[in-house]
mmCIF file of C-alpha atoms in Angstrom:
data_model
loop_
_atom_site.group_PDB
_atom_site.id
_atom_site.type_symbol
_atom_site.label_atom_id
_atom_site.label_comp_id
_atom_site.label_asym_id
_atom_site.label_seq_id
_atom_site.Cartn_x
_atom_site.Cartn_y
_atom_site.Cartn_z
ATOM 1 C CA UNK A 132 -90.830 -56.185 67.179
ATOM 2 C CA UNK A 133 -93.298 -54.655 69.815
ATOM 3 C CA UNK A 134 -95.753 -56.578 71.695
ATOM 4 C CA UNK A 135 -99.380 -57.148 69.406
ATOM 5 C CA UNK A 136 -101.237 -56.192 73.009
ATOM 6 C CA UNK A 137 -99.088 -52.942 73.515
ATOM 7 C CA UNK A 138 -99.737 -51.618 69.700
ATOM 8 C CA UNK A 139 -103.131 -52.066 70.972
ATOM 9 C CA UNK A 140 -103.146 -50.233 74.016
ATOM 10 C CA UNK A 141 -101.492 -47.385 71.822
ATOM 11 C CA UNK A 142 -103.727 -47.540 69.559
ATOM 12 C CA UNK A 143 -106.881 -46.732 71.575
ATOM 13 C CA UNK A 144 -104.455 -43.972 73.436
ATOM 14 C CA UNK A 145 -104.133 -42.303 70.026
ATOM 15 C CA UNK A 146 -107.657 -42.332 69.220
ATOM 16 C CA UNK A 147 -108.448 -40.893 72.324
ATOM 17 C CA UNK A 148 -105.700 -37.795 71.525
ATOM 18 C CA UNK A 149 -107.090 -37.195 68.295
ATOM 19 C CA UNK A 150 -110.560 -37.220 69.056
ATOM 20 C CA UNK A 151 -110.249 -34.748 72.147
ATOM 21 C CA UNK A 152 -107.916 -33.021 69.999
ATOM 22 C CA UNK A 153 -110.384 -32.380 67.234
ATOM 23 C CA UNK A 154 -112.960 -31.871 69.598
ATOM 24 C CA UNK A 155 -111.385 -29.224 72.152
ATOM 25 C CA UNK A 156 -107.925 -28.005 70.413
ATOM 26 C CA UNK A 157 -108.112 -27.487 66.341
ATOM 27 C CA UNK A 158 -110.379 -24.471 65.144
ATOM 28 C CA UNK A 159 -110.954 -25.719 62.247
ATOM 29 C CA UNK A 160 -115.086 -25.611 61.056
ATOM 30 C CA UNK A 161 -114.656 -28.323 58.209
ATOM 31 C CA UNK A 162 -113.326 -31.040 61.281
ATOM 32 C CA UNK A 163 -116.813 -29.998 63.364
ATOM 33 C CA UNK A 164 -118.392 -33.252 62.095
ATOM 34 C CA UNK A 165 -115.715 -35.367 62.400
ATOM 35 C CA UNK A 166 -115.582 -38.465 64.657
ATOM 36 C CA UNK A 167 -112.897 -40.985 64.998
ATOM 37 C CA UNK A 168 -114.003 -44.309 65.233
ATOM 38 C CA UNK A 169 -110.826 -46.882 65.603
ATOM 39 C CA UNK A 170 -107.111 -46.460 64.803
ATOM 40 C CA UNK A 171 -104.714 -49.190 63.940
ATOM 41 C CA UNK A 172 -101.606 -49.798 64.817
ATOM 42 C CA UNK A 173 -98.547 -51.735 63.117
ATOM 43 C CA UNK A 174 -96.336 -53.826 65.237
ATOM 44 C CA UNK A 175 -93.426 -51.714 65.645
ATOM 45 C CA UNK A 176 -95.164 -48.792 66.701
ATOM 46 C CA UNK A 177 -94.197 -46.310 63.643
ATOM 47 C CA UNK A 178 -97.412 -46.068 61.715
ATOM 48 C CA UNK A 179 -101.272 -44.817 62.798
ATOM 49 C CA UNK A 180 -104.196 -45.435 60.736
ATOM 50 C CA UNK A 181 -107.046 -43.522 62.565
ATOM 51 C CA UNK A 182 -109.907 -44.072 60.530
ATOM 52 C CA UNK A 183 -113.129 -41.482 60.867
ATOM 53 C CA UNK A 184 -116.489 -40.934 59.516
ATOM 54 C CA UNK A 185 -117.836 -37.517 59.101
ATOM 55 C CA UNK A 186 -121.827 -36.451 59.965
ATOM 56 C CA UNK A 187 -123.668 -34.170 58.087
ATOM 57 C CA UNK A 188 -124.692 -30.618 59.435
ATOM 58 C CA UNK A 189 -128.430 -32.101 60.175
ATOM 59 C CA UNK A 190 -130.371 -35.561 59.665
ATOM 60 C CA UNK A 191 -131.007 -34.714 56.198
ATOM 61 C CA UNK A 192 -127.731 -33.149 54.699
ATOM 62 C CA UNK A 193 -125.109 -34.935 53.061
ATOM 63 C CA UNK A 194 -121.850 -35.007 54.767
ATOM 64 C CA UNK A 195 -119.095 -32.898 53.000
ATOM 65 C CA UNK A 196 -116.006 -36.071 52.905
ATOM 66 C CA UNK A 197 -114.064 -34.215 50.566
ATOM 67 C CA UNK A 198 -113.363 -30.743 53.261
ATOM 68 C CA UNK A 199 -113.059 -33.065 55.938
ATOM 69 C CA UNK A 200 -110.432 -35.292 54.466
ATOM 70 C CA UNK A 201 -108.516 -31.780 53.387
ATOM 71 C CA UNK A 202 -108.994 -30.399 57.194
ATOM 72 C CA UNK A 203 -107.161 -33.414 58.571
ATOM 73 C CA UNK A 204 -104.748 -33.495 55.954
ATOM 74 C CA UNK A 205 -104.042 -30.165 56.767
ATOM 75 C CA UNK A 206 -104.275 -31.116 60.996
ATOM 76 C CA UNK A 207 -101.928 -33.819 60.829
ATOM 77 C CA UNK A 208 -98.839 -32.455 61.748
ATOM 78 C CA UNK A 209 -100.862 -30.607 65.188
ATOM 79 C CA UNK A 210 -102.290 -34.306 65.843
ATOM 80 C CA UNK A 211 -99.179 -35.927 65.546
ATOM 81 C CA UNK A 212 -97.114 -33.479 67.992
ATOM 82 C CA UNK A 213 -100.062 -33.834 70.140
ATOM 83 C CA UNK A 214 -99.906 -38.058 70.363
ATOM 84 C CA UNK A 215 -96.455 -37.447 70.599
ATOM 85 C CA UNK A 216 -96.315 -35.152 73.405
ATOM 86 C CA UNK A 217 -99.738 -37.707 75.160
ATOM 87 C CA UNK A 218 -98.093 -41.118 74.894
ATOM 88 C CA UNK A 219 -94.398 -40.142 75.597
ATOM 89 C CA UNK A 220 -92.822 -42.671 73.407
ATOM 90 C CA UNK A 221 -89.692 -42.448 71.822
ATOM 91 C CA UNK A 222 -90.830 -42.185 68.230
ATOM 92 C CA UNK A 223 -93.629 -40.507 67.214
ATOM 93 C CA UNK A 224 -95.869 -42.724 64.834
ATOM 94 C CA UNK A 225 -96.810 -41.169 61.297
ATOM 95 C CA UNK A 226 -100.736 -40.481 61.303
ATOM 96 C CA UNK A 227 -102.624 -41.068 58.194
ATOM 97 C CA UNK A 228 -106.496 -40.421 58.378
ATOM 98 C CA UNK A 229 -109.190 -43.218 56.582
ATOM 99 C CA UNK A 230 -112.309 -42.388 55.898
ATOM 100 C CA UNK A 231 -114.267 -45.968 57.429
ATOM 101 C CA UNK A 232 -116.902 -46.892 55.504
ATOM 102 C CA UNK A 233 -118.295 -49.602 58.204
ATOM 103 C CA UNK A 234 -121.127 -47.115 58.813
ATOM 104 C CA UNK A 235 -122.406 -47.107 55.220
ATOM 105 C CA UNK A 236 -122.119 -50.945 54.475
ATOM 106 C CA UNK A 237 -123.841 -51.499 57.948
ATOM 107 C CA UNK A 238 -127.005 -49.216 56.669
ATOM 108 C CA UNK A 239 -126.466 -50.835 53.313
ATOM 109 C CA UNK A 240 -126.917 -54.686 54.981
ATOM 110 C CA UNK A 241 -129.495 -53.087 57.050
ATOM 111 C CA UNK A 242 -131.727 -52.273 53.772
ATOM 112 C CA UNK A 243 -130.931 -55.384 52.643
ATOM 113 C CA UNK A 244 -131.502 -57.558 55.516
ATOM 114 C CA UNK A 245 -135.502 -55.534 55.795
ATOM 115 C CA UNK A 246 -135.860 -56.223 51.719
ATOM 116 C CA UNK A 247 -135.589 -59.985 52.504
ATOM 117 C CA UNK A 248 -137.950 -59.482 55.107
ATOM 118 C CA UNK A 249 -140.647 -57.895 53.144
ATOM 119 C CA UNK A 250 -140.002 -60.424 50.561
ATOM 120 C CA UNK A 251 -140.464 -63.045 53.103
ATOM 121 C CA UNK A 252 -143.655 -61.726 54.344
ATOM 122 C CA UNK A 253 -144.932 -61.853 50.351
ATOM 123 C CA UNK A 254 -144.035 -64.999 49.918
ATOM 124 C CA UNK A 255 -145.828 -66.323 52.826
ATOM 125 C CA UNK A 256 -148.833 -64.308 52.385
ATOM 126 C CA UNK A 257 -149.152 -66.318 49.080
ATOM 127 C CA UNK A 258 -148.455 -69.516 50.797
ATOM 128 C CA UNK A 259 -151.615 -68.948 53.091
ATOM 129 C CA UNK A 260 -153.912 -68.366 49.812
ATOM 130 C CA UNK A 261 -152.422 -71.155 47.707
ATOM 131 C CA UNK A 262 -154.329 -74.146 46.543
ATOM 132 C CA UNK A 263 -152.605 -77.274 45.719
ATOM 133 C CA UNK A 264 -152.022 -78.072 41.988
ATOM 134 C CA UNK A 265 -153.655 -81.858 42.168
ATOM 135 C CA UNK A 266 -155.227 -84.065 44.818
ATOM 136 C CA UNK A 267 -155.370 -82.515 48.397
ATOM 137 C CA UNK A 268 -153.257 -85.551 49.187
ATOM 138 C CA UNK A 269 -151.220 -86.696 46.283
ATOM 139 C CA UNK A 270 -149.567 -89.583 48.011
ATOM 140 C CA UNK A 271 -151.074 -93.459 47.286
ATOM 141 C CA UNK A 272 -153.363 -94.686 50.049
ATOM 142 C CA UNK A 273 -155.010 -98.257 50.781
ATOM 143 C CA UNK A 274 -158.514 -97.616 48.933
ATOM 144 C CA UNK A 275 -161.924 -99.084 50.495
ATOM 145 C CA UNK A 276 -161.035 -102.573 49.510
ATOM 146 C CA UNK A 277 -158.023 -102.958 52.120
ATOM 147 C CA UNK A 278 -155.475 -103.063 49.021
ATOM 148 C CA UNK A 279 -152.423 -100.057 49.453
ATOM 149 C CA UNK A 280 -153.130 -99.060 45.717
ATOM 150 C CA UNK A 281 -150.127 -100.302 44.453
ATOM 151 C CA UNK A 282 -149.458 -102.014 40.850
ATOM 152 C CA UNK A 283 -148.181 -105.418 40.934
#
């Protein structure tokens, strides 16, 4: 059983190969948009999860998931000789690619969190108009006579 802190450490060294990797050393056009964003690591060192998210061509296009997932499918045994050959351990760990959807439920709680807000801003904007629905003060007080109001 490795050490929690070294699958760590190799887990941020991977990341790093397969990013510059991408980046510099595969050709491939559909892995252009492609950008690593964490890899995990199991205990004994064997297995890689490297998750990724993938960028559309501009602001305004939609990313294409489905020829970047097929691009690193088709990378994977490149990446893996290349972590191999850039950590120098004994056994080379099996890569398998994630798409991370972190990105997307961030913007989602993002949209959320400013719908609350504008509801917020509603609600208090009718708060400063409203009236109260009987007496301005509603609570029993001692009347001109000295008495509290009270039955007895």
């Amino acid at each position: 059983m490795a050490d929690p802190a070294r699958a760590q450490r190799m887990a941020k060294r991977i990341s790093s190969i397969v990013a510059s990797s991408i980046a510099h050393d595969i050709k491939d056009p559909r892995l252009a948009h492609v950008t690593i964003t964490d890899t995990k690591m199991t205990n004994d060192l064997h297995d890689a999860t490297v998750f990724y998210t993938v960028m559309g061509e501009s602001i305004d296009a939609e990313p294409d998931y489905e020829a970047a997932a097929a691009g690193l499918a088709k990378a994977t045994g490149i990446l893996r000789s290349k972590v191999g050959a850039g950590t120098g351990v004994r056994f080379t760990p099996t890569l398998s690619f994630v798409l991370d959807t972190v990105p997307d439920a961030a913007r989602h709680m993002e949209e959320l969190v400013a719908r609350a807000r504008a509801n917020d801003e509603l609600v208090a904007r009718q708060a400063k108009q409203a009236q109260p629905a009987g007496d301005a003060d509603p609570y029993r007080s001692k009347d001109e006579d000295g008495e509290d109001g009270s039955r007895e």
